[in-house]
Short mmCIF file of C-alpha atoms in Angstrom, two decimals:
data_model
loop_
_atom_site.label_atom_id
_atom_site.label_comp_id
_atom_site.label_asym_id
_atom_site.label_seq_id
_atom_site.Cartn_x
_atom_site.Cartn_y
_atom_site.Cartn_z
CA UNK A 1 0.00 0.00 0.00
CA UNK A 2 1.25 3.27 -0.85
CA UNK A 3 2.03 5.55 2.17
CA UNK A 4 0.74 9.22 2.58
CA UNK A 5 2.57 12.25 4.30
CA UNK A 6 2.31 12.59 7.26
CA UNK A 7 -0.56 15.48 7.89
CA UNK A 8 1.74 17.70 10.27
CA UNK A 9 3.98 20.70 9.39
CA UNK A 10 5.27 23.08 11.05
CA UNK A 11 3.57 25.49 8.50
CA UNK A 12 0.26 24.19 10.12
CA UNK A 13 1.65 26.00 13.52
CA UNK A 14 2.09 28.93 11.65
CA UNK A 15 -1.34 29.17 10.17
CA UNK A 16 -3.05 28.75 13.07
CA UNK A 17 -0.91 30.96 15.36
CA UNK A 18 -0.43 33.67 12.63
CA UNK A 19 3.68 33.17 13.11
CA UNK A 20 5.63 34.68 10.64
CA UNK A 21 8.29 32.66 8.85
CA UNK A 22 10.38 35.09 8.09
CA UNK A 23 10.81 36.08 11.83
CA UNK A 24 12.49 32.37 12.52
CA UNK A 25 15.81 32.95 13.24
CA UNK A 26 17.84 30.37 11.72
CA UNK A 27 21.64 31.47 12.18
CA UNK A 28 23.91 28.73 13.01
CA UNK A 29 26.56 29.83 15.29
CA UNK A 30 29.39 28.81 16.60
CA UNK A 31 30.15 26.42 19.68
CA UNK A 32 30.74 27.84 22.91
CA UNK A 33 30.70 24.96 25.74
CA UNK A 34 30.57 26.82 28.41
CA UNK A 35 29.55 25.67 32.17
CA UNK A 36 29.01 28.57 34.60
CA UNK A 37 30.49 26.55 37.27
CA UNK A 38 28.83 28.17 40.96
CA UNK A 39 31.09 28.80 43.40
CA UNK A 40 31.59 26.10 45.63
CA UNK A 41 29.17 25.62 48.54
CA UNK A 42 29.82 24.31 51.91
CA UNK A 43 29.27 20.51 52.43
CA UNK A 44 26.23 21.62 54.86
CA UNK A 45 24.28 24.02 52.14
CA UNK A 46 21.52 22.45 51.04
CA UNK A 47 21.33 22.06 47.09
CA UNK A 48 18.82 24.72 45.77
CA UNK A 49 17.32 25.33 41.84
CA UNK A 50 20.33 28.36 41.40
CA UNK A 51 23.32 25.40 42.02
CA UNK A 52 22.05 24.31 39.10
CA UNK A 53 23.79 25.80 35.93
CA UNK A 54 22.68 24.24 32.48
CA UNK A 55 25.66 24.20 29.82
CA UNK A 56 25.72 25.04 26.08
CA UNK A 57 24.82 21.13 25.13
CA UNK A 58 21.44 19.80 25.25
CA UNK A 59 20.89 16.29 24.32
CA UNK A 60 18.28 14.87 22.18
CA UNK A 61 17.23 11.25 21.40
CA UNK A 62 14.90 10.41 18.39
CA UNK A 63 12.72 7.22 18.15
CA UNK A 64 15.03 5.71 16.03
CA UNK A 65 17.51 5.87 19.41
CA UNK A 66 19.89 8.41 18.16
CA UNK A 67 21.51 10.67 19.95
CA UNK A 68 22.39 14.38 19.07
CA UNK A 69 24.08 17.28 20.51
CA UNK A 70 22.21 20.47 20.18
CA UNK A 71 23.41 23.97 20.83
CA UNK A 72 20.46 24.44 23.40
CA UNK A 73 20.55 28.62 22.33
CA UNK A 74 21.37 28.45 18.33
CA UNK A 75 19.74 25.47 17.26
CA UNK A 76 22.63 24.33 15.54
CA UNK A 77 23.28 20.64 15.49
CA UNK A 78 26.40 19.71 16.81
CA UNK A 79 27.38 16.29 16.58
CA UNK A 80 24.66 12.79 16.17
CA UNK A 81 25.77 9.43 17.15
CA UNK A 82 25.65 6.68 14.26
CA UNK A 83 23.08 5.83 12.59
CA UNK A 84 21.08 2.60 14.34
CA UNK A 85 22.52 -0.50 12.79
CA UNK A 86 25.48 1.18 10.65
CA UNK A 87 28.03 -0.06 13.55
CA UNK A 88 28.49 -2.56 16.19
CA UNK A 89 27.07 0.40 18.72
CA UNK A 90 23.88 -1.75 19.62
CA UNK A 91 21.71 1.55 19.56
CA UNK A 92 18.21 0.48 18.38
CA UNK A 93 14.43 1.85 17.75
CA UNK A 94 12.70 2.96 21.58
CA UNK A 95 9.46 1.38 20.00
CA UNK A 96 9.53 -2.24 18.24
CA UNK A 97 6.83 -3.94 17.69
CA UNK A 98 6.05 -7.98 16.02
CA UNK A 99 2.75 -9.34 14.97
CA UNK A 100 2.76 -12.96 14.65
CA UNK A 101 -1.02 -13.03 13.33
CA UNK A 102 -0.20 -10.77 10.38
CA UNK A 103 2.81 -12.26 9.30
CA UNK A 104 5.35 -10.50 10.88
CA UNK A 105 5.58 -7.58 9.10
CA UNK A 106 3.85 -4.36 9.53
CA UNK A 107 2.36 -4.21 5.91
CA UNK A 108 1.52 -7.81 5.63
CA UNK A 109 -2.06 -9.40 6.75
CA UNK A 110 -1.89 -12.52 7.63
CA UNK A 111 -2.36 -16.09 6.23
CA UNK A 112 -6.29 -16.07 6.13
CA UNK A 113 -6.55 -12.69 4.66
CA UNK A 114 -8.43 -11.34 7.24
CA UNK A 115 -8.56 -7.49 7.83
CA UNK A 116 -6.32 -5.98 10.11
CA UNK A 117 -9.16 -4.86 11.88
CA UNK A 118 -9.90 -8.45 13.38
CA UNK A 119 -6.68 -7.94 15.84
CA UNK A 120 -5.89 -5.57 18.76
CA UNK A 121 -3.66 -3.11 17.51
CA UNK A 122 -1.23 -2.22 20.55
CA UNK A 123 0.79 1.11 20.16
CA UNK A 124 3.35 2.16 22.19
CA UNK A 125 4.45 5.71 23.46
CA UNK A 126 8.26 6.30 23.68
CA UNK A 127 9.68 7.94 26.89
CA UNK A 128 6.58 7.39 29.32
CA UNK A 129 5.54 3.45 27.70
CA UNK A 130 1.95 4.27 27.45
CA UNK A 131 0.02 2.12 25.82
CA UNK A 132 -2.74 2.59 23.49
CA UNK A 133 -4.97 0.25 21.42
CA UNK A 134 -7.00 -0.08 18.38
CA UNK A 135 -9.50 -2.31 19.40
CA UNK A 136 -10.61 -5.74 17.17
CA UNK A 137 -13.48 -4.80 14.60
CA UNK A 138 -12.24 -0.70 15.68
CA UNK A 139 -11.94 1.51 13.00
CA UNK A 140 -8.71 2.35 11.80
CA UNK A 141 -9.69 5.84 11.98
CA UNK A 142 -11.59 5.78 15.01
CA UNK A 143 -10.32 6.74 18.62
CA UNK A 144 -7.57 5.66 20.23
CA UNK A 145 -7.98 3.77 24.10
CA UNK A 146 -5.10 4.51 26.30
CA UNK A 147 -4.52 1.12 28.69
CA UNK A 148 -4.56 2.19 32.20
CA UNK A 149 -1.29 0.76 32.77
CA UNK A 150 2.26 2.00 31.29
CA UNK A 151 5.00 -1.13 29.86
CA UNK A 152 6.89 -0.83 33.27
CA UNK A 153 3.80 -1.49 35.18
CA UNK A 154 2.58 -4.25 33.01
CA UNK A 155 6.27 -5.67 33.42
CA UNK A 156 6.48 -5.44 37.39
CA UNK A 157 2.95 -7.03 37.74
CA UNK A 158 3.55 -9.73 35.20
CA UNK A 159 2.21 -12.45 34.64
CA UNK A 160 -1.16 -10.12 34.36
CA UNK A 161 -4.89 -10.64 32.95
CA UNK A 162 -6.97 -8.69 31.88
CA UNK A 163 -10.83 -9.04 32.64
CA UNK A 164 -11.03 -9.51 28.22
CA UNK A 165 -8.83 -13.12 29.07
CA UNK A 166 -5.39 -11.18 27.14
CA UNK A 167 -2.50 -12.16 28.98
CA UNK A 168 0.55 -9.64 29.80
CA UNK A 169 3.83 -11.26 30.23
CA UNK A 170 6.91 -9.23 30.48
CA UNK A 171 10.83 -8.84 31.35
CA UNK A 172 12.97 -6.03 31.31
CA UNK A 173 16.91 -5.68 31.49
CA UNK A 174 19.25 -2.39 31.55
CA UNK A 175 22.03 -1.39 30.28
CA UNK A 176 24.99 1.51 30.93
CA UNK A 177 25.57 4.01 28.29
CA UNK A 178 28.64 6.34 28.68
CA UNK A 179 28.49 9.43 26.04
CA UNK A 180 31.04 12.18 25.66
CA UNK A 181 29.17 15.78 25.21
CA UNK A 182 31.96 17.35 23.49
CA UNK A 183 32.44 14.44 20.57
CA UNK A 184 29.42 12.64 20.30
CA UNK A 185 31.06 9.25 20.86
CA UNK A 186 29.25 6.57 22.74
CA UNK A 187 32.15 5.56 24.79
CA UNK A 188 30.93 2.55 26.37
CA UNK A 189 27.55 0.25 26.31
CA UNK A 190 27.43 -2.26 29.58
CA UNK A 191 24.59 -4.63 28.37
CA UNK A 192 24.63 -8.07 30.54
CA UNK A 193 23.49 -10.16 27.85
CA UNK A 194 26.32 -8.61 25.50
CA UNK A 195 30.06 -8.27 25.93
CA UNK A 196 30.71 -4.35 26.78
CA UNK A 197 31.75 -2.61 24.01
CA UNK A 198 33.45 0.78 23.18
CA UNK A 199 33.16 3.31 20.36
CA UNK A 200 35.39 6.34 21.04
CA UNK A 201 37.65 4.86 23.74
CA UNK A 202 39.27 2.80 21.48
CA UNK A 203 39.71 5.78 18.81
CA UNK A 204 41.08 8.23 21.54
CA UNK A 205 44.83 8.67 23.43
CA UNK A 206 44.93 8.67 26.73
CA UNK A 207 45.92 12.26 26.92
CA UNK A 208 42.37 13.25 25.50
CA UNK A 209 40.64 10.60 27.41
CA UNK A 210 41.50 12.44 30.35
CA UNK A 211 40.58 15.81 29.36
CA UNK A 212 36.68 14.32 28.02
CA UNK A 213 36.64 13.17 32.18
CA UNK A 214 34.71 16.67 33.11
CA UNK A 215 31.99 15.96 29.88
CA UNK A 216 31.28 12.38 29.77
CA UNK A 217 27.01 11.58 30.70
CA UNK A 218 25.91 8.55 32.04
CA UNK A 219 22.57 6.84 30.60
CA UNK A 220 20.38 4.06 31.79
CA UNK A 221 18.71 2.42 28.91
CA UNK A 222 16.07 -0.05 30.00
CA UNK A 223 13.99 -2.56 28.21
CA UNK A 224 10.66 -3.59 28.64
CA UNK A 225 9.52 -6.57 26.67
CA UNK A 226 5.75 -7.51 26.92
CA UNK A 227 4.52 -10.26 24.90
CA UNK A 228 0.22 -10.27 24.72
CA UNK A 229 -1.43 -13.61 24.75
CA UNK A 230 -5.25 -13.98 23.49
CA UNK A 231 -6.74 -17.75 24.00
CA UNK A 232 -2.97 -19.76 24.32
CA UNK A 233 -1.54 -17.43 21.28
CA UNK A 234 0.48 -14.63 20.85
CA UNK A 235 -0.50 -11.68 19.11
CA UNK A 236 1.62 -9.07 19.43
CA UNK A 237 5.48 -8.65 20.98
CA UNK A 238 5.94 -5.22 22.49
CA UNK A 239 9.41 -3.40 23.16
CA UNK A 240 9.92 -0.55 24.41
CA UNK A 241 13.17 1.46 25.15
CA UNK A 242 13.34 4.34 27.62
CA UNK A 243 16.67 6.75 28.58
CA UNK A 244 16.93 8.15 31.54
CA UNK A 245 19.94 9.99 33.82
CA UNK A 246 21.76 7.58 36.06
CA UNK A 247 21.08 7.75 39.72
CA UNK A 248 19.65 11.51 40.07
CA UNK A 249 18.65 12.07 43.35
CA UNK A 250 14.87 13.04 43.50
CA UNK A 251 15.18 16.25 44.90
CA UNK A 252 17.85 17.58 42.08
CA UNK A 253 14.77 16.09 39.84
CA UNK A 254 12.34 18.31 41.86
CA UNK A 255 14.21 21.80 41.88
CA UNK A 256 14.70 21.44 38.03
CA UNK A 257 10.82 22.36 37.24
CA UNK A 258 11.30 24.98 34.95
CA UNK A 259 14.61 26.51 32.76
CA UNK A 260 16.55 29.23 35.12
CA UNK A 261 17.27 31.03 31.47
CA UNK A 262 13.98 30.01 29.82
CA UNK A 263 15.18 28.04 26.89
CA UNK A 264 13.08 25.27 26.23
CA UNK A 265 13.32 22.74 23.31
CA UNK A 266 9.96 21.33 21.86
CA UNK A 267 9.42 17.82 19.49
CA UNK A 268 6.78 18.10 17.14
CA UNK A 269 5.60 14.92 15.39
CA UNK A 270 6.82 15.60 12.03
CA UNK A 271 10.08 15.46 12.95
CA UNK A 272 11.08 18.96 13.97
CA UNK A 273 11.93 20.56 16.94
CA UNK A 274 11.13 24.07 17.90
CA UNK A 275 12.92 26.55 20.19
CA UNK A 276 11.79 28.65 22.46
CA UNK A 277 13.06 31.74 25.05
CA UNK A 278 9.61 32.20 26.72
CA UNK A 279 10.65 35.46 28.50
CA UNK A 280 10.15 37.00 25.05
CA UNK A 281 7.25 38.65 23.56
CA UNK A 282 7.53 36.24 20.60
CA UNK A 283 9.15 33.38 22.36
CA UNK A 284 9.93 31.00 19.15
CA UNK A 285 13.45 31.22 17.83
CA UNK A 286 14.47 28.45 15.88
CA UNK A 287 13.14 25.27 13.99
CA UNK A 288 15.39 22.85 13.34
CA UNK A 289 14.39 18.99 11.23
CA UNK A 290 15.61 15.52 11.97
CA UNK A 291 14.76 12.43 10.12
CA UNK A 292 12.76 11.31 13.15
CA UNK A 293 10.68 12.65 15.99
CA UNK A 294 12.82 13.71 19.06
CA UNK A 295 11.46 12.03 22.08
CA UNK A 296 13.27 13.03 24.52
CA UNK A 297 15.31 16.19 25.89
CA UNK A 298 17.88 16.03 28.18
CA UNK A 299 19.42 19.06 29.96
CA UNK A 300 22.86 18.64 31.17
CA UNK A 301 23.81 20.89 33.82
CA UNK A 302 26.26 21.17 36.25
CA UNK A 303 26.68 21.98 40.11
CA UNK A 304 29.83 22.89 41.95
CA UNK A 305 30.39 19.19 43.77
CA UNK A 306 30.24 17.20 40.60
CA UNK A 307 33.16 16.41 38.73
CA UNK A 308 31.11 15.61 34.93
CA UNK A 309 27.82 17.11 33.80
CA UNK A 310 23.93 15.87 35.44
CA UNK A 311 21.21 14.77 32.83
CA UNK A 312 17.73 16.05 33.61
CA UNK A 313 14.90 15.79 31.48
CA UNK A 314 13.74 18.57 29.97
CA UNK A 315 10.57 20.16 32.16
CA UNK A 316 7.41 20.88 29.60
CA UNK A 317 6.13 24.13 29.27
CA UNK A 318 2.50 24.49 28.65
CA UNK A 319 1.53 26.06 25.20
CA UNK A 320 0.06 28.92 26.28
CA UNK A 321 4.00 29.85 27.49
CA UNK A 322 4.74 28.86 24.27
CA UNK A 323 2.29 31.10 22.26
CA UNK A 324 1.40 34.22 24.61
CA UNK A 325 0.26 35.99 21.92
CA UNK A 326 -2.20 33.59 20.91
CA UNK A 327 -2.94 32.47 24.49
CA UNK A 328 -7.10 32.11 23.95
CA UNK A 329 -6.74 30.32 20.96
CA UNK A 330 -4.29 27.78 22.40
CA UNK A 331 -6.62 27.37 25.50
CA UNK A 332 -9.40 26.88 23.35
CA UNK A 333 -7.77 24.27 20.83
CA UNK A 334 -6.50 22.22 24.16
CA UNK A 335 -10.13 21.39 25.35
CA UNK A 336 -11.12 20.14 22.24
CA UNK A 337 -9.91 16.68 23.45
CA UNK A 338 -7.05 14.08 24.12
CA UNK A 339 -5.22 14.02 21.25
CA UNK A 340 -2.75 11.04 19.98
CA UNK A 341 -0.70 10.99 17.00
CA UNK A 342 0.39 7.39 15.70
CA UNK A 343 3.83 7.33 13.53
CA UNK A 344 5.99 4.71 12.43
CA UNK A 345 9.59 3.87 12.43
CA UNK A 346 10.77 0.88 10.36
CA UNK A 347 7.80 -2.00 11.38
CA UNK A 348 6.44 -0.68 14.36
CA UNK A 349 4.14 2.34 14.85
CA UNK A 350 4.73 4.61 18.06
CA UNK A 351 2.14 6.98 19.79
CA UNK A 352 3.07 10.46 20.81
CA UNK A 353 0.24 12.12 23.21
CA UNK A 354 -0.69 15.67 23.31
CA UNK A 355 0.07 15.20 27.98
CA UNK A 356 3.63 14.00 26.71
CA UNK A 357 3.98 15.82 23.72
CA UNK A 358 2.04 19.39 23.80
CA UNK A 359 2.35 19.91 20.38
CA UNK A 360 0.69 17.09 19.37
CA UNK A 361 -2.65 19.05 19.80
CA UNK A 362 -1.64 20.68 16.23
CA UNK A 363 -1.61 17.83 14.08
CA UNK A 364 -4.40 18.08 11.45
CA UNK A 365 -7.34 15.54 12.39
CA UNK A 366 -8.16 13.81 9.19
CA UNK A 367 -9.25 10.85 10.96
CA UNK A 368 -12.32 12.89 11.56
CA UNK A 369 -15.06 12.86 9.29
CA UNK A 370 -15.37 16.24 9.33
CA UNK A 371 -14.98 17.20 5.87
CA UNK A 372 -17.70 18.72 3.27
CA UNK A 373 -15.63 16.74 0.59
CA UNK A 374 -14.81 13.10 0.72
CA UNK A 375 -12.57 13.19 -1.38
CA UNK A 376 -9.90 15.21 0.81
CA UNK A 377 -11.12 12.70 3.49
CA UNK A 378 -9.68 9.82 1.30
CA UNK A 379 -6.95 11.34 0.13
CA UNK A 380 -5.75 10.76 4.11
CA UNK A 381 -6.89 7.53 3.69
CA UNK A 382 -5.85 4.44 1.66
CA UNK A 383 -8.76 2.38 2.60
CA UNK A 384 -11.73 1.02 1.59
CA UNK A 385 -15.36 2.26 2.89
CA UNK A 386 -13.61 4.89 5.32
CA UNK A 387 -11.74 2.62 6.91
CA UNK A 388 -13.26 -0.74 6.70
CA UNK A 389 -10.86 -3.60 5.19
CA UNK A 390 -7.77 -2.17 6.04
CA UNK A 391 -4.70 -4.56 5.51
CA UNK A 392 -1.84 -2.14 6.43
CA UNK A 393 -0.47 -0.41 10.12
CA UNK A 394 -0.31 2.47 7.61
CA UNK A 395 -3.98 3.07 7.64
CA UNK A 396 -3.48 4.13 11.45
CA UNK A 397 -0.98 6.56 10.83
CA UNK A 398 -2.05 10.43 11.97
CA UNK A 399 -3.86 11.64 14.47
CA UNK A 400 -6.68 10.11 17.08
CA UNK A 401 -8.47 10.99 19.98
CA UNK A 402 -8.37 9.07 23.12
CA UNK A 403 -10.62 6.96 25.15
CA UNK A 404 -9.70 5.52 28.32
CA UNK A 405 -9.98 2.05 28.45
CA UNK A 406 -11.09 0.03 31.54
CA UNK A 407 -8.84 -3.15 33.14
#
């Protein structure tokens, strides 16, 4: 089946918010990796939100499980780790997905020729593992439910049943990933079921090794492997990866609630990221594309009693910080519902919510029959009858709104 773009641009945010283009500020600058180190405080002061400094780097990982190294004020791109696959690095998709009743593949239906609307459809969201699901004999284009429990809880209270008779059965594992700020090299992956391997270390003198000590992260990558059984049968295998800082204490977690400088860094589903300063009168700087959605955005920051940078996740600004200017109309488009947009990446489709994902809320909704024509109602839609018959994961690309769905 042929697939269709996907129906979100950032042009769409400039329609609606009446943003000028030309006002984008695309400059790429140069470099400056700078810390703003505080000066040192007494081993009895208690940590507070000033002791924490952000530096120039901001770290971004796609769905795909790239990293990349953004200049968290230009918008330039610094560095990006390897492509998935194109080395022994073992970096890998956060979402991956395997249906057994349709063949395997995400385009395929399977051996009776039955419509892909005879099977639950589970879709999973990257960062947070929410889980949402097209229901059996559920429109394609219908909404979305969201499963009131996430991959990790699904894991810790497996074996579990649902009151439908599905089966949850799950495992997770971790692994150590050691990544130099300044480079881009993955330095070392600790996975127990793999020998440790190194990227950069290998590639670098000692001499320089020692000077990277001050910008080398530390990420926990851990994953959750569900696999859902209906009547003694699998029919679907769920993975999902998530990346978070290494043993952050909870309160350094706590005091970083909001950006000291007010820089913030926003995904959007069609792959870009926007930039924001939102102690501006127009607060959107930059837009800058990747070949995937950005999932997740790290902060590194540093505080006088640390020898190497902190990762903290990014806090999430509402949109109405985003968009002063066009604070009604934000407000106005955010009670219209729970929004969901469904992508893909390779054979597996992801979900990115509008809670997670705040910009979400702008994807077109062509999943809606809301259109005088058919005919631009199909052209979103490779299916037969609206919907009925469909034989391809494609047909639930774009955006859906959400229905809670009960245990």
């Amino acid at each position: 089946m042929a697939s269709f773009s996907i129906p979100f641009t950032f042009s769409l945010i400039l329609s609606i918010l009446s943003v000028s283009a030309q006002s984008i500020d695309r400059t790429l600058n140069s470099v400056i990796f700078t810390t703003n180190t505080p000066s040192p405080l007494p081993s009895h002061h208690p940590l507070q939100s000033d002791d924490l400094r952000p530096i120039d780097i901001v770290l971004l990982a796609s769905v795909d499980g790239r990293f990349y190294g953004l200049n968290r004020t230009t918008g330039e791109v610094v560095w990006t780790t390897d492509a998935p696959g194109s080395k022994a690095i073992d970096l890998y998709a956060l979402v991956r997905t395997e249906h057994p009743e349709l063949g395997g593949g995400a385009s395929m239906v399977d051996m009776d020729n039955r419509s892909l609307s005879s099977e639950d459809i589970f879709i999973i969201e990257p960062q947070s593992g929410h889980i949402f699901l097209n229901p059996a004999g559920a429109r394609c284009d219908g909404p979305l439910q969201r499963l009131p429990f996430s991959m990790a809880q699904l894991v810790d209270m497996s074996p579990f049943r649902f009151d439908d008779g599905k089966t949850f059965v799950g495992k997770k594992r971790s692994s150590f990933i050691s990544l130099d700020l300044r480079l881009g090299k993955i330095m070392e992956i600790s996975d127990p079921e793999q020998s440790t391997r190194g990227d950069g270390r290998n590639e670098l003198s000692d001499e320089l090794l020692d000077r990277l000590d001050g910008t080398v992260v530390y990420i926990r990558r851990t994953d959750y492997h569900v696999s859902v059984f209906s009547k003694g049968r699998v029919i679907q295998n769920l993975t999902y990866s998530a990346y978070d800082p290494k043993d952050i204490d909870k309160k350094v977690k706590y005091l970083w609630h909001q950006m000291p400088d007010s820089w913030y860094h926003q995904p959007t589903p069609d792959g870009s990221l926007l930039v924001f300063k939102t102690d501006e009168r127009e607060p959107l700087r930059h837009l800058v594309k990747f070949e995937h959605p950005i999932v997740a955005v790290f902060d590194t920051v540093t505080t006088s009693d640390r020898t190497y940078p902190l990762l903290l996740l990014q806090p999430t600004p509402s949109l109405q910080d985003l968009y002063p200017s066009r604070r009604e109309e934000v407000t106005k488009l955010a009670l219209k519902g729970r929004i969901v947009y469904v992508g893909r990446i390779g054979d597996s489709l992801y979900a990115l919510s509008h809670q997670t994902y705040p910009h979400v809320l702008f994807s077109l909704l062509p999943t809606q029959r809301t259109f005088e024509d058919d005919s631009l109602y199909r052209l979103f839609h490779d299916t037969n009858e609206f919907g009925e018959g469909c034989t391809s994961l494609d047909c639930l690309i774009g955006a859906h709104y959400i229905e809670t769905a009960s245990p």
